[in-house]
Coordinates of N, CA and C in Angstrom, one line a residue:
M1 N 42.4 2.3 -16.1 CA 40.8 2.5 -17.0 C 41.7 2.1 -18.3
E2 N 40.6 1.3 -19.1 CA 40.6 0.4 -20.4 C 40.1 1.9 -21.3
E3 N 41.1 2.6 -22.7 CA 40.6 3.9 -22.7 C 39.4 3.4 -24.8
K4 N 38.8 4.1 -24.9 CA 37.8 3.4 -25.8 C 38.2 3.8 -26.8
S5 N 37.5 3.1 -28.3 CA 38.8 3.4 -30.0 C 37.5 4.0 -29.6
I6 N 37.5 4.9 -31.2 CA 36.7 6.3 -31.7 C 35.4 5.0 -32.3
S7 N 35.5 4.0 -33.0 CA 34.7 2.8 -33.1 C 33.0 2.9 -32.3
D8 N 34.1 2.5 -30.7 CA 33.4 2.8 -29.0 C 33.0 3.7 -29.6
V9 N 32.8 5.3 -29.4 CA 32.8 6.6 -28.6 C 31.6 7.1 -29.5
I10 N 31.5 6.2 -30.7 CA 30.7 6.6 -31.9 C 29.6 5.8 -32.3
E11 N 30.1 4.5 -32.0 CA 28.8 3.4 -31.3 C 27.5 4.3 -30.5
E12 N 28.2 4.7 -29.4 CA 28.0 4.9 -27.8 C 26.9 6.4 -28.5
Y13 N 27.1 7.0 -29.5 CA 26.7 8.5 -28.9 C 25.6 7.8 -30.0
L14 N 25.6 7.1 -31.2 CA 24.2 6.9 -32.9 C 23.4 6.3 -31.3
K15 N 23.7 5.1 -30.2 CA 22.5 4.6 -30.3 C 21.9 5.9 -28.2
Q16 N 23.2 6.4 -28.5 CA 22.3 7.8 -27.0 C 21.4 9.1 -28.7
I17 N 22.9 8.4 -29.9 CA 20.5 9.7 -30.4 C 19.7 8.9 -30.7
L18 N 20.7 7.9 -30.4 CA 18.9 6.4 -30.8 C 17.6 6.3 -29.8
G19 N 18.6 6.1 -28.4 CA 17.6 6.6 -27.3 C 16.0 5.4 -26.9
N20 N 15.4 6.1 -27.0 CA 14.1 5.1 -26.9 C 13.7 5.7 -28.2
S21 N 14.0 5.6 -29.5 CA 13.5 5.6 -30.7 C 13.3 4.5 -31.0
S22 N 12.2 4.4 -32.2 CA 12.6 3.5 -32.9 C 13.6 3.5 -33.7
Q23 N 13.5 5.0 -34.6 CA 15.2 4.7 -35.1 C 15.3 6.7 -36.0
I24 N 16.3 6.3 -36.2 CA 17.2 7.9 -36.2 C 18.3 8.7 -37.9
E25 N 17.2 9.2 -38.7 CA 18.3 9.9 -39.5 C 19.3 10.9 -38.9
I26 N 20.7 9.9 -39.7 CA 21.6 10.9 -39.5 C 22.4 11.3 -40.5
S27 N 23.4 12.5 -40.8 CA 23.4 12.5 -42.1 C 25.2 12.5 -40.9
R28 N 25.7 11.5 -42.7 CA 26.9 10.9 -42.1 C 28.2 11.8 -42.0
S29 N 27.9 12.9 -43.2 CA 29.6 13.8 -43.3 C 29.0 14.3 -41.9
A30 N 28.5 15.4 -41.2 CA 27.7 15.4 -39.9 C 28.3 14.7 -39.3
I31 N 28.0 13.3 -38.6 CA 28.3 12.4 -37.6 C 30.0 13.0 -37.7
A32 N 30.5 12.5 -38.6 CA 32.1 12.7 -40.2 C 32.8 14.4 -38.9
N33 N 31.8 15.2 -39.4 CA 32.9 16.3 -39.4 C 32.9 16.5 -37.3
H34 N 31.4 16.0 -36.8 CA 31.5 16.5 -34.9 C 32.9 14.9 -34.8
F35 N 33.1 14.5 -34.9 CA 34.2 13.7 -34.7 C 35.2 13.9 -34.8
D36 N 34.9 14.4 -36.0 CA 36.4 15.6 -36.7 C 37.2 13.3 -37.5
V37 N 36.7 12.6 -38.2 CA 36.7 11.6 -39.3 C 36.4 12.5 -40.2
V38 N 37.3 10.4 -40.8 CA 36.6 11.1 -41.9 C 35.5 9.9 -42.5
P39 N 34.4 10.0 -43.1 CA 33.2 9.3 -43.5 C 33.2 7.7 -43.5
S40 N 34.4 7.7 -44.4 CA 34.1 5.2 -44.3 C 33.8 5.7 -43.0
Q41 N 34.3 6.5 -41.8 CA 34.6 5.7 -40.9 C 33.1 5.7 -39.8
I42 N 32.5 6.9 -40.2 CA 30.8 6.2 -39.6 C 30.8 5.1 -40.9
N43 N 30.6 4.5 -41.7 CA 30.3 3.7 -42.9 C 30.6 2.2 -41.9
Y44 N 31.9 2.7 -41.7 CA 33.0 1.7 -40.5 C 31.8 1.4 -39.1
V45 N 31.3 1.8 -39.2 CA 30.5 1.7 -38.1 C 29.5 1.1 -37.1
I46 N 28.8 2.0 -38.3 CA 27.5 1.1 -38.9 C 27.2 0.6 -40.2
K47 N 28.3 -0.4 -40.4 CA 27.9 -1.6 -40.7 C 28.9 -2.7 -40.2
T48 N 29.4 -2.0 -39.5 CA 29.8 -3.2 -38.3 C 29.2 -3.7 -37.0
R49 N 28.5 -2.6 -36.9 CA 27.9 -2.7 -35.7 C 25.9 -2.5 -35.7
F50 N 25.6 -1.5 -36.8 CA 24.0 -1.8 -36.7 C 23.7 -2.8 -37.4
T51 N 23.9 -4.0 -37.3 CA 23.5 -5.3 -38.5 C 22.5 -5.4 -37.6
I52 N 21.8 -6.5 -38.4 CA 20.5 -6.8 -38.2 C 20.9 -8.3 -37.5
Q53 N 21.6 -9.1 -37.2 CA 22.3 -9.8 -35.8 C 22.3 -9.1 -34.2
H54 N 22.9 -7.9 -35.0 CA 22.2 -6.7 -33.4 C 20.8 -6.1 -33.4
G55 N 19.8 -6.6 -34.6 CA 18.8 -6.1 -33.8 C 18.8 -4.6 -34.9
Y56 N 19.0 -4.2 -35.7 CA 18.8 -3.5 -36.3 C 19.2 -3.1 -37.8
L57 N 18.3 -2.0 -38.5 CA 18.0 -2.1 -39.9 C 18.5 -1.0 -40.1
V58 N 19.3 -0.5 -40.8 CA 20.0 0.6 -42.2 C 19.7 0.4 -43.5
Q59 N 19.0 1.9 -43.7 CA 19.2 2.2 -45.1 C 19.7 3.5 -45.2
S60 N 20.3 3.5 -46.8 CA 20.4 5.2 -47.0 C 20.2 5.1 -48.3
K61 N 20.9 6.6 -48.4 CA 19.8 7.7 -49.0 C 20.8 8.8 -49.1
R62 N 22.0 8.4 -50.4 CA 22.8 8.7 -50.8 C 22.8 10.7 -52.2
G63 N 23.3 11.1 -51.2 CA 23.8 12.5 -52.5 C 23.9 13.3 -51.8
G64 N 22.7 14.8 -52.8 CA 23.2 16.0 -51.5 C 21.4 16.0 -50.0
G65 N 20.8 15.6 -50.8 CA 19.6 15.0 -50.1 C 20.3 14.1 -48.4
G66 N 21.4 12.6 -48.4 CA 21.0 11.7 -47.7 C 21.0 11.9 -46.6
Y67 N 21.1 10.9 -46.2 CA 20.9 10.3 -44.9 C 21.7 8.6 -45.0
I68 N 21.2 8.7 -44.0 CA 21.3 7.5 -43.2 C 20.5 6.9 -42.0
R69 N 19.7 6.2 -42.4 CA 18.8 5.4 -41.4 C 18.7 4.7 -40.3
I70 N 18.6 4.5 -39.5 CA 19.2 2.6 -38.3 C 17.9 3.3 -37.8
E71 N 17.5 1.6 -37.5 CA 16.2 1.2 -36.8 C 15.8 0.8 -36.0
R72 N 15.8 0.2 -34.9 CA 15.4 -0.5 -33.8 C 14.8 -1.6 -34.0
V73 N 14.6 -2.6 -34.6 CA 14.1 -3.2 -34.7 C 13.4 -5.0 -33.3
N74 N 12.2 -5.2 -33.1 CA 11.7 -6.6 -33.0 C 11.9 -7.9 -33.6
L75 N 12.7 -8.2 -33.8 CA 12.5 -9.5 -34.0 C 11.9 -10.5 -34.5
L76 N 11.1 -10.4 -33.5 CA 9.7 -11.5 -33.7 C 8.0 -11.0 -33.9
D77 N 8.7 -9.4 -33.6 CA 7.2 -8.5 -33.3 C 7.3 -9.0 -35.4
D78 N 8.2 -8.6 -36.2 CA 7.7 -8.5 -37.9 C 8.5 -9.5 -38.2
L79 N 8.1 -11.2 -38.5 CA 7.9 -11.7 -39.4 C 9.7 -11.5 -40.8
D80 N 8.9 -10.0 -40.6 CA 10.5 -9.6 -42.0 C 12.0 -9.9 -41.9
V81 N 11.9 -9.8 -40.5 CA 13.1 -9.2 -40.5 C 13.9 -10.4 -39.7
L82 N 12.9 -11.5 -38.9 CA 14.0 -11.7 -39.0 C 13.7 -13.3 -40.4
D83 N 13.4 -13.1 -41.4 CA 12.7 -13.3 -42.7 C 14.6 -12.8 -43.7
T84 N 15.0 -11.3 -43.2 CA 15.9 -10.5 -43.5 C 17.0 -11.5 -42.1
L85 N 17.3 -11.6 -41.2 CA 17.9 -12.0 -39.9 C 18.5 -13.3 -41.1
I86 N 17.3 -14.7 -41.2 CA 18.2 -15.7 -41.8 C 19.1 -15.4 -43.2
Q87 N 18.3 -14.4 -44.0 CA 18.9 -14.6 -44.8 C 20.6 -13.6 -45.1
A88 N 20.6 -13.0 -43.7 CA 21.7 -12.6 -43.7 C 22.8 -13.2 -43.7
I89 N 22.4 -14.2 -42.3 CA 23.1 -15.7 -41.5 C 23.6 -16.4 -43.4
G90 N 22.4 -16.1 -44.3 CA 23.2 -17.2 -44.9 C 23.6 -18.5 -45.4
N91 N 24.2 -19.3 -45.6 CA 24.5 -20.6 -45.7 C 26.1 -20.6 -45.0
S92 N 26.8 -19.7 -44.7 CA 27.1 -19.5 -43.2 C 28.2 -18.5 -43.0
I93 N 28.6 -19.4 -41.6 CA 28.1 -17.5 -40.4 C 29.0 -18.3 -38.6
S94 N 30.6 -17.9 -38.4 CA 30.7 -17.3 -37.5 C 30.7 -17.0 -36.5
E95 N 31.8 -18.6 -35.6 CA 30.9 -18.2 -34.3 C 30.9 -17.1 -33.7
R96 N 31.4 -15.6 -34.1 CA 31.5 -14.4 -33.0 C 30.2 -13.9 -34.0
D97 N 29.7 -13.7 -34.9 CA 28.9 -13.6 -35.9 C 27.7 -14.3 -35.2
A98 N 27.3 -15.6 -35.1 CA 26.4 -16.7 -33.9 C 26.2 -15.3 -32.3
Y99 N 27.5 -15.8 -32.2 CA 26.8 -15.2 -30.6 C 26.3 -14.0 -30.2
D100 N 27.0 -12.8 -31.7 CA 26.1 -11.7 -31.7 C 24.2 -12.0 -31.9
V101 N 24.1 -12.8 -33.0 CA 22.1 -12.8 -33.4 C 21.6 -13.7 -32.3
I102 N 22.9 -14.6 -31.6 CA 22.4 -15.4 -30.1 C 21.8 -14.6 -29.2
S103 N 23.4 -12.6 -28.6 CA 23.4 -12.0 -27.8 C 21.6 -11.2 -27.8
T104 N 21.6 -10.9 -29.6 CA 20.9 -10.0 -29.9 C 19.2 -10.4 -29.0
L105 N 18.9 -11.9 -29.9 CA 17.8 -12.4 -29.3 C 17.1 -12.3 -27.5
Y106 N 18.4 -12.4 -26.6 CA 18.5 -12.1 -25.1 C 17.8 -11.3 -25.0
N107 N 19.0 -10.5 -25.5 CA 18.5 -8.9 -24.8 C 17.4 -8.3 -25.7
E108 N 15.9 -9.4 -26.5 CA 15.8 -8.4 -27.2 C 14.1 -9.7 -26.0
K109 N 14.9 -10.0 -25.2 CA 13.6 -10.8 -24.7 C 13.2 -12.7 -25.2
V110 N 14.1 -12.6 -26.5 CA 13.2 -13.9 -27.4 C 14.3 -15.0 -26.7
I111 N 15.1 -15.0 -26.2 CA 15.6 -16.6 -25.6 C 15.3 -15.8 -24.0
S112 N 15.4 -17.7 -23.2 CA 15.7 -16.8 -21.8 C 18.2 -17.0 -21.9
R113 N 18.2 -16.6 -21.0 CA 19.0 -17.0 -20.6 C 20.1 -18.5 -20.8
R114 N 18.8 -19.3 -20.4 CA 19.9 -21.1 -20.4 C 18.9 -21.4 -21.5
E115 N 18.4 -20.7 -23.0 CA 18.8 -21.6 -24.0 C 19.6 -20.7 -24.9
G116 N 19.8 -19.2 -24.7 CA 21.1 -18.6 -25.9 C 22.1 -19.4 -25.3
D117 N 22.8 -20.1 -23.1 CA 23.5 -20.2 -23.4 C 23.8 -22.1 -24.2
L118 N 22.7 -22.9 -24.0 CA 22.7 -24.1 -25.1 C 22.8 -23.9 -25.9
M119 N 22.4 -22.5 -26.7 CA 22.6 -22.2 -28.5 C 24.5 -22.3 -28.6
L120 N 24.6 -21.7 -27.6 CA 26.1 -21.4 -27.4 C 27.3 -22.1 -27.9
V121 N 26.8 -24.0 -27.0 CA 27.5 -24.4 -26.9 C 27.1 -25.5 -28.4
A122 N 25.8 -25.8 -28.5 CA 26.2 -25.9 -30.2 C 26.8 -25.3 -31.5
L123 N 27.2 -24.5 -31.0 CA 27.0 -24.1 -31.7 C 28.3 -23.6 -31.9
S124 N 29.0 -23.5 -30.7 CA 30.9 -23.5 -31.0 C 32.1 -24.7 -31.3
K125 N 32.8 -23.8 -31.8 CA 33.9 -24.0 -32.7 C 34.0 -25.8 -32.1
Q126 N 34.2 -26.1 -30.6 CA 34.6 -27.5 -30.3 C 33.3 -28.4 -30.7
T127 N 32.0 -28.0 -29.6 CA 30.8 -28.6 -30.6 C 31.6 -28.2 -31.9
L128 N 31.5 -27.7 -33.2 CA 30.8 -28.2 -34.3 C 32.8 -28.9 -35.0
A129 N 33.5 -29.2 -34.2 CA 35.0 -29.6 -34.0 C 34.8 -30.9 -36.0
V130 N 34.9 -29.9 -37.2 CA 34.9 -31.6 -38.2 C 36.5 -31.2 -38.4
G131 N 37.3 -30.3 -38.2 CA 38.4 -30.7 -39.3 C 38.5 -29.5 -39.7
N132 N 36.9 -28.7 -40.4 CA 37.4 -27.8 -42.0 C 36.2 -27.3 -41.5
R133 N 36.8 -25.9 -41.4 CA 36.9 -23.8 -40.8 C 35.8 -24.5 -41.3
N134 N 35.1 -23.6 -42.9 CA 34.1 -23.8 -43.4 C 33.0 -24.8 -43.8
A135 N 33.4 -25.8 -43.4 CA 31.9 -27.4 -43.0 C 31.8 -26.4 -41.7
E136 N 31.9 -26.3 -41.1 CA 31.9 -26.3 -39.6 C 31.4 -24.6 -39.5
A137 N 31.4 -23.0 -40.0 CA 31.0 -22.1 -40.8 C 29.1 -22.5 -41.4
Q138 N 29.7 -23.3 -42.1 CA 28.5 -23.9 -43.2 C 27.6 -24.7 -42.0
L139 N 27.4 -25.2 -41.0 CA 26.5 -25.9 -40.7 C 26.0 -25.6 -38.7
R140 N 27.5 -24.8 -38.6 CA 27.0 -23.0 -37.9 C 25.5 -22.5 -38.6
A141 N 25.3 -22.2 -39.6 CA 25.1 -21.7 -40.1 C 23.5 -22.4 -40.2
R142 N 23.3 -23.6 -40.9 CA 22.2 -24.3 -40.6 C 21.7 -24.8 -39.6
L143 N 22.2 -24.9 -38.6 CA 21.6 -24.4 -36.8 C 20.8 -23.7 -36.6
L144 N 22.2 -22.3 -36.8 CA 20.9 -21.5 -36.3 C 19.6 -21.0 -36.7
V145 N 19.8 -21.2 -38.2 CA 18.7 -20.3 -38.9 C 17.8 -21.8 -38.8
A146 N 18.2 -23.2 -38.7 CA 16.2 -24.0 -38.1 C 15.7 -23.3 -36.4
M147 N 17.1 -22.8 -35.5 CA 16.6 -22.6 -34.2 C 16.0 -21.4 -35.0
L148 N 16.0 -20.6 -34.9 CA 14.9 -19.3 -35.3 C 13.5 -20.0 -36.5
N149 N 13.9 -20.6 -36.8 CA 12.6 -21.0 -37.7 C 12.2 -21.4 -37.0
R150 N 12.9 -22.5 -35.8 CA 11.3 -22.4 -34.5 C 11.4 -21.7 -33.6
L151 N 11.8 -20.7 -33.6 CA 11.0 -19.7 -33.1 C 10.2 -18.9 -34.0
R152 N 10.4 -19.3 -34.6 CA 9.3 -18.3 -35.6 C 8.0 -19.2 -35.4
Y153 N 7.7 -20.2 -35.5 CA 6.4 -21.1 -35.4 C 6.0 -21.3 -33.7
E154 N 7.2 -20.5 -32.8 CA 6.3 -20.7 -31.3 C 6.2 -19.6 -31.1
S155 N 6.2 -18.6 -31.7 CA 5.7 -17.0 -30.8 C 4.0 -16.8 -31.8

C-alpha cells in the first residue's frame, strides 16, 4: 500500500472540512499545530493544491486574527472566475498545469470526457513539439485560453 505524503494528508483534511460547503475559513497556525508541521507547510499545500486551476479561490488575512479562506468556485456560473483562470494561465502554461485546468473543467461538468481528452491531446508535449520548451508553453497557453473563451461564450 502506498504511503501518503503529509501534503496529501493535509489536502485531504482541508477538503474534508470543506465538504459540501462553498467556503471555509481556517487558521494556518491551528492546522499546522494539528498536523505538527510548520505553517509554511500549510502554505505550500494551499498554494499548490487549492489553486484556480483546481477550482478554488484563496484569500488570506495576516496578523493576530488572520485567516485563510478557501472557496470552491463554479467556473462558468461566475465569468469573473473564468477571467481569473485565464489571467492565471497568462502567456505560458506547463502541460501539467493545463491538465489540472482541464481536469477541473471535467470534474465541474463544464466539458465532457471526450472534450477533455481532445483538449489534452491538442495541448500535449507531443502535439506541440516545436523544439523549444518555452515556445511550446506559450502556444499551449494561447490554445487553452482560446478554448476557455469559446466555452465562456457557449454558456
